[in-house]
PDB file of C-alpha atoms in Angstrom:
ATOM      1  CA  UNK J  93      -9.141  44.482 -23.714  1.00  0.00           C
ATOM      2  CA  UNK J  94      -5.963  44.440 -25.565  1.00  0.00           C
ATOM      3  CA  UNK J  95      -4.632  41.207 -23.665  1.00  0.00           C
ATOM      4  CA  UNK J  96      -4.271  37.945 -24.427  1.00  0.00           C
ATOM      5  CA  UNK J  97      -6.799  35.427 -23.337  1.00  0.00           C
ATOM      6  CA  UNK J  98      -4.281  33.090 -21.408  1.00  0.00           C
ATOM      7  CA  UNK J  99      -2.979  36.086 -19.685  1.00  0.00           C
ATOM      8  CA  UNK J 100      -5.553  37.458 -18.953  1.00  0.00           C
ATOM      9  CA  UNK J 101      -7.715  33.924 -17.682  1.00  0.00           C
ATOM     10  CA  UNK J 102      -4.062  33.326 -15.584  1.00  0.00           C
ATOM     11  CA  UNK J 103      -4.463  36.889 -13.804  1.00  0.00           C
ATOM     12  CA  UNK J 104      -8.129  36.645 -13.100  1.00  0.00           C
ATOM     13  CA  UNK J 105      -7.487  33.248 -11.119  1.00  0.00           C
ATOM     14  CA  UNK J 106      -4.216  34.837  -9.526  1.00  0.00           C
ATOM     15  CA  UNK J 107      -6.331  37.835  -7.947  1.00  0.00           C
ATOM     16  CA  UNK J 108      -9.309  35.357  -7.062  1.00  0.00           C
ATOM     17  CA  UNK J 109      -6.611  33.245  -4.847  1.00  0.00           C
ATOM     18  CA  UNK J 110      -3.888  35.766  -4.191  1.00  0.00           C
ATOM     19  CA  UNK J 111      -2.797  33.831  -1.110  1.00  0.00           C
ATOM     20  CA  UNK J 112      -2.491  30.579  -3.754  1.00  0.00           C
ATOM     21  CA  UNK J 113       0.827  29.254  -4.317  1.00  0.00           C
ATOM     22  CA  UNK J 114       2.075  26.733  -7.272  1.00  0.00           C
ATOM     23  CA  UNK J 115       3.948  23.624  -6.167  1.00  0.00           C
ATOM     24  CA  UNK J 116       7.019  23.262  -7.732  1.00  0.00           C
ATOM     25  CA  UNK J 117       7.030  19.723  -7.955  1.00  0.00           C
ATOM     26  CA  UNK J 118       4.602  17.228  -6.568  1.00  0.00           C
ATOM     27  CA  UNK J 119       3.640  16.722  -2.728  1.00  0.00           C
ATOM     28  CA  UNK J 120       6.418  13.795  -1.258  1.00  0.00           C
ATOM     29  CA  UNK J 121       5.822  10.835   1.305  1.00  0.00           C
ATOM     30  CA  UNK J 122       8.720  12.831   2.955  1.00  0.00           C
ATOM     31  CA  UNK J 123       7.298  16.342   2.619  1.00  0.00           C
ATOM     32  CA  UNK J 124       3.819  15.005   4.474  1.00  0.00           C
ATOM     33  CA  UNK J 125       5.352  13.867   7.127  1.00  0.00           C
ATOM     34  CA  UNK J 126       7.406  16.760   7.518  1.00  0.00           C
ATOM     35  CA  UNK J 127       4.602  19.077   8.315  1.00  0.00           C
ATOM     36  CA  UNK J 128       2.422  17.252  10.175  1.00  0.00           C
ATOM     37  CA  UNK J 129       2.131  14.321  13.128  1.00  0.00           C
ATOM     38  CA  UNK J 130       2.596  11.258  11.470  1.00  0.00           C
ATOM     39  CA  UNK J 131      -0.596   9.460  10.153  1.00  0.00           C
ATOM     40  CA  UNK J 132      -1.550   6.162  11.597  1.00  0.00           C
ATOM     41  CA  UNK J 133      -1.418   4.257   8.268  1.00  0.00           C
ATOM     42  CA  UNK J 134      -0.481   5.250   4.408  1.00  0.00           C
ATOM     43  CA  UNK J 135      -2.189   3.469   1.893  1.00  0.00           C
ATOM     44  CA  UNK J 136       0.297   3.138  -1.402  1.00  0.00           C
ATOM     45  CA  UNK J 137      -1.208   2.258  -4.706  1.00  0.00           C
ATOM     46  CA  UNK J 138       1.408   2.248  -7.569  1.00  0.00           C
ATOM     47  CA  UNK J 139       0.326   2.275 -11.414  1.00  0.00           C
ATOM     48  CA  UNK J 140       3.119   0.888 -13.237  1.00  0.00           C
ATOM     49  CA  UNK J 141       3.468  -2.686 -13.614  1.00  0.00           C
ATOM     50  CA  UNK J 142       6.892  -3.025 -11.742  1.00  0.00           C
ATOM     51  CA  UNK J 143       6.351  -0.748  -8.615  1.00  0.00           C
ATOM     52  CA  UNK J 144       3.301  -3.282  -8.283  1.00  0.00           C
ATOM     53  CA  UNK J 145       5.315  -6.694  -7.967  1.00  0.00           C
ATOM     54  CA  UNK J 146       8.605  -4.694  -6.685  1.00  0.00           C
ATOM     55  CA  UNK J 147       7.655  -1.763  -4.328  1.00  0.00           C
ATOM     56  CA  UNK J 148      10.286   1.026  -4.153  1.00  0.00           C
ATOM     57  CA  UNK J 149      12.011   0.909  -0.969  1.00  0.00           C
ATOM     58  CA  UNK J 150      13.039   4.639  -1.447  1.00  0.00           C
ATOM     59  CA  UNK J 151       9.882   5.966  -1.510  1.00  0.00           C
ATOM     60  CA  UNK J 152       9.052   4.654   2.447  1.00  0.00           C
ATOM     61  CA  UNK J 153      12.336   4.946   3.561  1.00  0.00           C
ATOM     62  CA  UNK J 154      10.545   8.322   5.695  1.00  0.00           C
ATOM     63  CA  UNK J 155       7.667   5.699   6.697  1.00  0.00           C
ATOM     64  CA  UNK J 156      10.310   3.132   8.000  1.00  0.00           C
ATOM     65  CA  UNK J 157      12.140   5.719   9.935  1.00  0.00           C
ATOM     66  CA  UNK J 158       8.911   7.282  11.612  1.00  0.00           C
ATOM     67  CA  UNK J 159       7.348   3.920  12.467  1.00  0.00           C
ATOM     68  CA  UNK J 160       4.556   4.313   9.717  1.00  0.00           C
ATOM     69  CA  UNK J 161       2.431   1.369   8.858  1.00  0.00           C
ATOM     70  CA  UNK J 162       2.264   1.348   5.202  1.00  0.00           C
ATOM     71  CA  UNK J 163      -0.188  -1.025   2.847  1.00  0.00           C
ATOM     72  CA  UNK J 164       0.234  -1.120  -0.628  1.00  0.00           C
ATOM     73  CA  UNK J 165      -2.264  -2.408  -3.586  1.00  0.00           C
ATOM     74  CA  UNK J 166      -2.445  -2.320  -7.284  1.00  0.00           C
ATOM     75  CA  UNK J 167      -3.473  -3.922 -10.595  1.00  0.00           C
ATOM     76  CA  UNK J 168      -1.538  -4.714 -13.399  1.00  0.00           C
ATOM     77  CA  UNK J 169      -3.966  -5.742 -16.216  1.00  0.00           C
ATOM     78  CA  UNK J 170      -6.301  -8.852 -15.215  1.00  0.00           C
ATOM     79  CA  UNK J 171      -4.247  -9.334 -11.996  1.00  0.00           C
ATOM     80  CA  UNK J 172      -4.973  -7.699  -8.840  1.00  0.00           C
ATOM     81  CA  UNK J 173      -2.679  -7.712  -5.753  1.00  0.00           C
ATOM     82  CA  UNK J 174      -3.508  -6.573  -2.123  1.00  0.00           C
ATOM     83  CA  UNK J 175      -0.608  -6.048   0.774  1.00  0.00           C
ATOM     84  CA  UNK J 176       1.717  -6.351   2.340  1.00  0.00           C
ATOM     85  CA  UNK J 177       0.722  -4.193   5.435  1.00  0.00           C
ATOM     86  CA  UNK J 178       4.069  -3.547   6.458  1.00  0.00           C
ATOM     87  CA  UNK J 179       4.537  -2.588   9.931  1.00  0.00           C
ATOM     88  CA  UNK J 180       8.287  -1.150  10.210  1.00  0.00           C
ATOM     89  CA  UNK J 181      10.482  -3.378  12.296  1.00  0.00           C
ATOM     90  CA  UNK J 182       8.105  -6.215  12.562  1.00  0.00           C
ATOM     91  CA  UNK J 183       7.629  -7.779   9.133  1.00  0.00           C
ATOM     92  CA  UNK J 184       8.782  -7.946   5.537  1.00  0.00           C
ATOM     93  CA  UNK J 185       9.123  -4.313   4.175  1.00  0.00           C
ATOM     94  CA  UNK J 186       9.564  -3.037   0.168  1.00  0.00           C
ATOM     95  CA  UNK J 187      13.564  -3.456   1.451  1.00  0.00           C
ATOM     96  CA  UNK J 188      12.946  -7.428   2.495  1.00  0.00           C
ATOM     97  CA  UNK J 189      11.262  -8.007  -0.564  1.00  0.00           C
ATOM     98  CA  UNK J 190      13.772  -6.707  -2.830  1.00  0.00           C
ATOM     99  CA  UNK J 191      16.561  -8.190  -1.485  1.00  0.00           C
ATOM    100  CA  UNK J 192      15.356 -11.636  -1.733  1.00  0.00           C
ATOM    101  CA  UNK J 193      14.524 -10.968  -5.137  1.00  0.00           C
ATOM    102  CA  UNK J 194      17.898 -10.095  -6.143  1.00  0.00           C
ATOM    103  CA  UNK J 195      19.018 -13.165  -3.962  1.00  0.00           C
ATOM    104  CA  UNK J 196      17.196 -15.612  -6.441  1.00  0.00           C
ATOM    105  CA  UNK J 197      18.032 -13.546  -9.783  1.00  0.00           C
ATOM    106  CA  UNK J 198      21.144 -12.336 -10.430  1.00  0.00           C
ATOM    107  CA  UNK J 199      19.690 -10.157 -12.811  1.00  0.00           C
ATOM    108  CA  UNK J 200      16.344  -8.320 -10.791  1.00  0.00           C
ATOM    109  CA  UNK J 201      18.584  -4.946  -9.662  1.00  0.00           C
ATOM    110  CA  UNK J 202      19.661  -4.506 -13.185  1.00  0.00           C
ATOM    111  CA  UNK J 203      16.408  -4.600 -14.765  1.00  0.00           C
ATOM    112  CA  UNK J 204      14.860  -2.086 -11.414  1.00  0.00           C
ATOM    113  CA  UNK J 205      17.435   0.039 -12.147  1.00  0.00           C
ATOM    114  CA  UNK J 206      17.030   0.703 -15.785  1.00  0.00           C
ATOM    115  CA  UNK J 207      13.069   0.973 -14.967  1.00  0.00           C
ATOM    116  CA  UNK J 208      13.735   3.970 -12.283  1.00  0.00           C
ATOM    117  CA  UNK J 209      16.180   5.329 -14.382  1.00  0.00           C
ATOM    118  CA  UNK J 210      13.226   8.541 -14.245  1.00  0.00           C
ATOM    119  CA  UNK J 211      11.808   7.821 -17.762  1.00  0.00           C
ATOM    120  CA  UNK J 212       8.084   8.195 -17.779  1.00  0.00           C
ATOM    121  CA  UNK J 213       6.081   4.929 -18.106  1.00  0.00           C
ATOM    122  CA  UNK J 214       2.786   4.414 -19.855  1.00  0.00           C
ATOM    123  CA  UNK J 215       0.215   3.327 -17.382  1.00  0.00           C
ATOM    124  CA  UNK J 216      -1.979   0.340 -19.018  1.00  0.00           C
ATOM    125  CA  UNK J 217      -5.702   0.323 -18.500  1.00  0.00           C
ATOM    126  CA  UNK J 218      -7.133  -2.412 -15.889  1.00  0.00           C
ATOM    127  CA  UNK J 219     -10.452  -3.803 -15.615  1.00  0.00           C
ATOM    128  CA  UNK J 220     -12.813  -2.017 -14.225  1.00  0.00           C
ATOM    129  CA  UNK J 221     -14.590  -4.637 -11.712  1.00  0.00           C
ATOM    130  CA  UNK J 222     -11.026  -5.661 -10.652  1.00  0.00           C
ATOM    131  CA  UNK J 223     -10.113  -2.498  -9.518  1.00  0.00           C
ATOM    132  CA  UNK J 224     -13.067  -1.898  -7.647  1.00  0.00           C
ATOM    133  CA  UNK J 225     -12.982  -5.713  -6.523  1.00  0.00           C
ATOM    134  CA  UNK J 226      -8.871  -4.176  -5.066  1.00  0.00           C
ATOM    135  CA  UNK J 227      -9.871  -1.369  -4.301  1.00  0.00           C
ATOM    136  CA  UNK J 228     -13.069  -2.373  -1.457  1.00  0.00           C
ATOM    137  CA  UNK J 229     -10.383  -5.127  -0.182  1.00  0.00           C
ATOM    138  CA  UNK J 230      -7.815  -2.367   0.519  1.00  0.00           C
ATOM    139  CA  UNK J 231     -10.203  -0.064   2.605  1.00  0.00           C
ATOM    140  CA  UNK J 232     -11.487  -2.867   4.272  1.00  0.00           C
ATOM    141  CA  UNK J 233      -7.953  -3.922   5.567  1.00  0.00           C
ATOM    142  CA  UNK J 234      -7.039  -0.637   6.396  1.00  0.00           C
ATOM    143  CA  UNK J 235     -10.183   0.368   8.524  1.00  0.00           C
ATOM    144  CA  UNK J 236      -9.312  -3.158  10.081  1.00  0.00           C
ATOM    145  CA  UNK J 237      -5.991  -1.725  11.009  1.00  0.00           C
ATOM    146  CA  UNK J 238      -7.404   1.680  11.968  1.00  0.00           C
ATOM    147  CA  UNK J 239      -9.709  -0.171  14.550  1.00  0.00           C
ATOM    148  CA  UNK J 240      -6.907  -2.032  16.524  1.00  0.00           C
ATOM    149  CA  UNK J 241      -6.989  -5.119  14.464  1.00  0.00           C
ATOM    150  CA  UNK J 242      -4.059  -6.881  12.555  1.00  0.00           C
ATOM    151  CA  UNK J 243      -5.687  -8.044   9.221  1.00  0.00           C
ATOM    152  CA  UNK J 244      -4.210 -11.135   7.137  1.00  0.00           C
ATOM    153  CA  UNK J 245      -2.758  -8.590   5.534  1.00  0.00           C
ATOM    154  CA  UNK J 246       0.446  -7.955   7.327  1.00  0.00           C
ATOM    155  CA  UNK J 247       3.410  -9.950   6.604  1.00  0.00           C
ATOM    156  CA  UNK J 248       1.158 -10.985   3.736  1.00  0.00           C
ATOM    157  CA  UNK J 249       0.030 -10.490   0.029  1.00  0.00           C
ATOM    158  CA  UNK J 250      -3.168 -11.096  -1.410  1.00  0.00           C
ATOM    159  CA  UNK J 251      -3.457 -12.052  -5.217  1.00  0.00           C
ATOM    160  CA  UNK J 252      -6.561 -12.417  -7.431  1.00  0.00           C
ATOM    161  CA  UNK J 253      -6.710 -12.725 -11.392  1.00  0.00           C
ATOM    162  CA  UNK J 254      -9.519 -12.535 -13.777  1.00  0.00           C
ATOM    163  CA  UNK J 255     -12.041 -14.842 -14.816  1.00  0.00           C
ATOM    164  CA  UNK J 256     -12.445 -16.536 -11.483  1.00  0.00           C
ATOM    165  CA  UNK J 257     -10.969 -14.020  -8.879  1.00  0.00           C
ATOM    166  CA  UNK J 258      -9.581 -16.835  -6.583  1.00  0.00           C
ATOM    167  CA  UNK J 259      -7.179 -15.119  -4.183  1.00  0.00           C
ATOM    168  CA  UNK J 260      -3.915 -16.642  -3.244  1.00  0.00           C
ATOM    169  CA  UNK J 261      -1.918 -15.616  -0.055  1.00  0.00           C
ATOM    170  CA  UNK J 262       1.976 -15.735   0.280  1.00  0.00           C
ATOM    171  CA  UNK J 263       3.730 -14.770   3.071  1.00  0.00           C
ATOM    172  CA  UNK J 264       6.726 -11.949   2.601  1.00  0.00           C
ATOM    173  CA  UNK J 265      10.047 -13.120   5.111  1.00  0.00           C
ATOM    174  CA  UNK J 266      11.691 -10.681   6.042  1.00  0.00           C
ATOM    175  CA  UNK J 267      15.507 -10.402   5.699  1.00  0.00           C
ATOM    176  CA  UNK J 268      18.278 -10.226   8.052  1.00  0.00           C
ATOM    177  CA  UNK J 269      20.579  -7.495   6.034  1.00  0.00           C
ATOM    178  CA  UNK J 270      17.422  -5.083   5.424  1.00  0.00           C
ATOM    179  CA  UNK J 271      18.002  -1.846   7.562  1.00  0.00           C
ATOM    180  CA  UNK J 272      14.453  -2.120   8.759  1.00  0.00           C
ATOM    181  CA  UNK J 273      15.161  -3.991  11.186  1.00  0.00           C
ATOM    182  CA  UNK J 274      12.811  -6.338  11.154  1.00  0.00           C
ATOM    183  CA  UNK J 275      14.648  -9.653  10.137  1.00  0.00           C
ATOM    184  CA  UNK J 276      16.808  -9.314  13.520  1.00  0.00           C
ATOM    185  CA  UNK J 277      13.478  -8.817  15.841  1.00  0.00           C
ATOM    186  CA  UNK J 278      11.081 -11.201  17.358  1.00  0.00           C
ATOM    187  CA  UNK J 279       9.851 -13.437  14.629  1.00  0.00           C
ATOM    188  CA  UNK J 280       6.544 -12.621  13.328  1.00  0.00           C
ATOM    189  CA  UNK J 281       3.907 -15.464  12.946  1.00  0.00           C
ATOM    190  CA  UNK J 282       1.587 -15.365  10.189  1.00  0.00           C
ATOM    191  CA  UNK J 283      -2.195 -16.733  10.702  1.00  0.00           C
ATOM    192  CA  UNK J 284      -3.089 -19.853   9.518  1.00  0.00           C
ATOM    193  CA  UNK J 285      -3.179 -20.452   5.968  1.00  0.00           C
ATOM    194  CA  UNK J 286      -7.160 -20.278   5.072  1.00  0.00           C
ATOM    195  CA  UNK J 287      -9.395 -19.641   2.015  1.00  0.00           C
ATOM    196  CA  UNK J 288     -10.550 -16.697   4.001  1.00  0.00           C
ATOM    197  CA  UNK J 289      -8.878 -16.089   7.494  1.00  0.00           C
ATOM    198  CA  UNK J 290      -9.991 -14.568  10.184  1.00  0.00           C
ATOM    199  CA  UNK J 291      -8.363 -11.210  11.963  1.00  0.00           C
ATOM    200  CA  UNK J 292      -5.959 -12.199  14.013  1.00  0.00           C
ATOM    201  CA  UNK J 293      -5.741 -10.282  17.578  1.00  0.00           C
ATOM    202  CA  UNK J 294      -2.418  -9.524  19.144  1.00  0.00           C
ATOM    203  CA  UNK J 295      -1.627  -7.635  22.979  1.00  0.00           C
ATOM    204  CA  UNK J 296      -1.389  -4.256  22.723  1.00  0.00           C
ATOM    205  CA  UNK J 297      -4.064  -3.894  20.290  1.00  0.00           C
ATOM    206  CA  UNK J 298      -7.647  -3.260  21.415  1.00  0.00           C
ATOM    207  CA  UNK J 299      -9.778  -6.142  21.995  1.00  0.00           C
ATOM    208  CA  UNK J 300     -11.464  -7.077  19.260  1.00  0.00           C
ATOM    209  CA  UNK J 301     -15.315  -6.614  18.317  1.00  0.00           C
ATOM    210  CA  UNK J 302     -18.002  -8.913  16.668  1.00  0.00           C
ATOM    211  CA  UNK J 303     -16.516  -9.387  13.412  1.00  0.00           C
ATOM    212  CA  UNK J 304     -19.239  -7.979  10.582  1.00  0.00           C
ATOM    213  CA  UNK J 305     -19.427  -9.696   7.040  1.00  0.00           C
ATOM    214  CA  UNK J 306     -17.322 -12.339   7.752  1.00  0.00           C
ATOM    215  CA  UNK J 307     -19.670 -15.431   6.616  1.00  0.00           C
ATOM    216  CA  UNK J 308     -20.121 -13.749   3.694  1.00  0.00           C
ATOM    217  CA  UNK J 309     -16.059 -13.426   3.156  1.00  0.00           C
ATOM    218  CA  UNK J 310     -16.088 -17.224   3.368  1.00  0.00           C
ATOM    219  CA  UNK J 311     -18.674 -17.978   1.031  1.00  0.00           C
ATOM    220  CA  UNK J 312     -17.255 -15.766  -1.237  1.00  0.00           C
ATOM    221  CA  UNK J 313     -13.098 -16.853  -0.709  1.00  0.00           C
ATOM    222  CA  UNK J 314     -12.177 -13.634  -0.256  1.00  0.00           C
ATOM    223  CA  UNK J 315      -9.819 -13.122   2.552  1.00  0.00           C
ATOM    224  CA  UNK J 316     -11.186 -11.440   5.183  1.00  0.00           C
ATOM    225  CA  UNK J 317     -10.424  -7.810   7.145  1.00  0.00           C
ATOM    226  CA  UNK J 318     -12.300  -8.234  10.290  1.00  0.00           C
ATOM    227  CA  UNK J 319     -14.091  -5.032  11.715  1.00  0.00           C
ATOM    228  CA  UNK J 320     -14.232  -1.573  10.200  1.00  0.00           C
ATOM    229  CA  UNK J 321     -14.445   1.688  11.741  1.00  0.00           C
ATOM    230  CA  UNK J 322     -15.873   5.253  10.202  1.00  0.00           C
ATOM    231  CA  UNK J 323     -14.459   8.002   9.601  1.00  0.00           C
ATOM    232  CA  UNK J 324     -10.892   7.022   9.034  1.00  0.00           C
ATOM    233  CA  UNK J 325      -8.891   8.866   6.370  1.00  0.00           C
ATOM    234  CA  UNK J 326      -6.093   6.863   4.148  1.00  0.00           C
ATOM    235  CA  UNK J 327      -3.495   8.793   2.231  1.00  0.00           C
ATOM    236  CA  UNK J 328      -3.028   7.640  -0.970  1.00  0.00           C
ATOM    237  CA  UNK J 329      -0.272   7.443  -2.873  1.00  0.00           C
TER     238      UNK J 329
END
């Protein structure tokens, strides 16, 4: 009695969770890691258009330098995009892929810098099937990864559009002048182009099982993730 409903709605939740604190800003890439043993994969799935096509190599720069595998995804209106699955040192990072970018157009940083100038950017609806269409795709390659299996997404991207969801694959190079390292190591080889490739299987990597679904990736020209495991836990972005 006698205090303002806001106050007094703030003060009951404060004595409900008295050990509750407010963050200050919102949970980093960085500040994960930080506290806890790396995670064996981060799953990155940017809503703005640009951060999309043209990953931010800023924001992995802590993945790169703790050896972090990293896949990204997103949609940007009817188009739908699925890796790469970066693994640091080895293939084509956000890094690679920017600086061949600004290689080919003389006027790509320019136009990233005024877009992460820090300005807030509406995020445009997507359809809803596509998403979900990305979004299976993305777990799938992931739990492929999580199982000791290299799916065609690494080194790779995956790209589908609306009405007839054919997916197109192009390979990422990586770069020589990229600090990740990975244009200077042993080369990576890509699997064979396919409609819908196999999991490749690489030493060092457990052997592989009996691949599940894949006919039915085939059939459907969607590329394929191999074998999944349960109970494996992606971070997303």
């Amino acid at each position: 009695v006698g205090t303002r409903r806001a106050e007094a709605a703030r003060r009951l939740v404060s004595e409900s969770a008295p050990s509750g604190r407010r963050r200050s800003r919102p949970e980093t890439v960085a500040g994960r890691l930080g506290e806890a043993p790396p995670p064996d994969l981060v799953v990155l799935a940017p809503r703005d258009a640009v951060s999309v096509h043209a990953p931010d190599p800023q924001l992995v720069e802590p993945l790169i330098a703790a050896g972090v595998p990293h896949l990204y995804a997103g949609v940007v209106e009817t188009t739908g995009l699925v890796g790469p699955l970066v693994l640091p040192g080895r293939t084509a990072c956000a890094g690679c892929l920017e600086r061949h970018r600004v290689e080919r157009e003389a006027g790509h940083a320019r136009l990233l810098a005024q877009w992460r100038s820090g300005r807030t950017h509406r995020v445009e609806p997507v359809d809803l099937t596509l998403a979900t269409t990305v979004a299976a795709l993305t777990a799938s390659h992931a739990l492929s990864l999580l199982d000791g299996h290299l799916p065609t997404t690494v080194g790779e991207r995956w790209e589908t559009s609306l009405p007839t969801l054919a997916w197109t694959r192009h390979h990422l190079p990586t770069h020589s002048h990229c600090p990740c390292g990975a244009g200077t190591a042993d080369r990576w080889e890509p699997a064979p182009p396919a409609t819908a490739p196999s999991t490749p299987h690489v030493s060092g990597a457990r052997p592989p099982a009996a691949h599940l679904g894949q006919d039915e990736a085939t059939r459907a020209g969607a590329p394929g993730a191999g074998t999944v495991a349960r109970g494996a836990i992606m971070r997303n972005r």
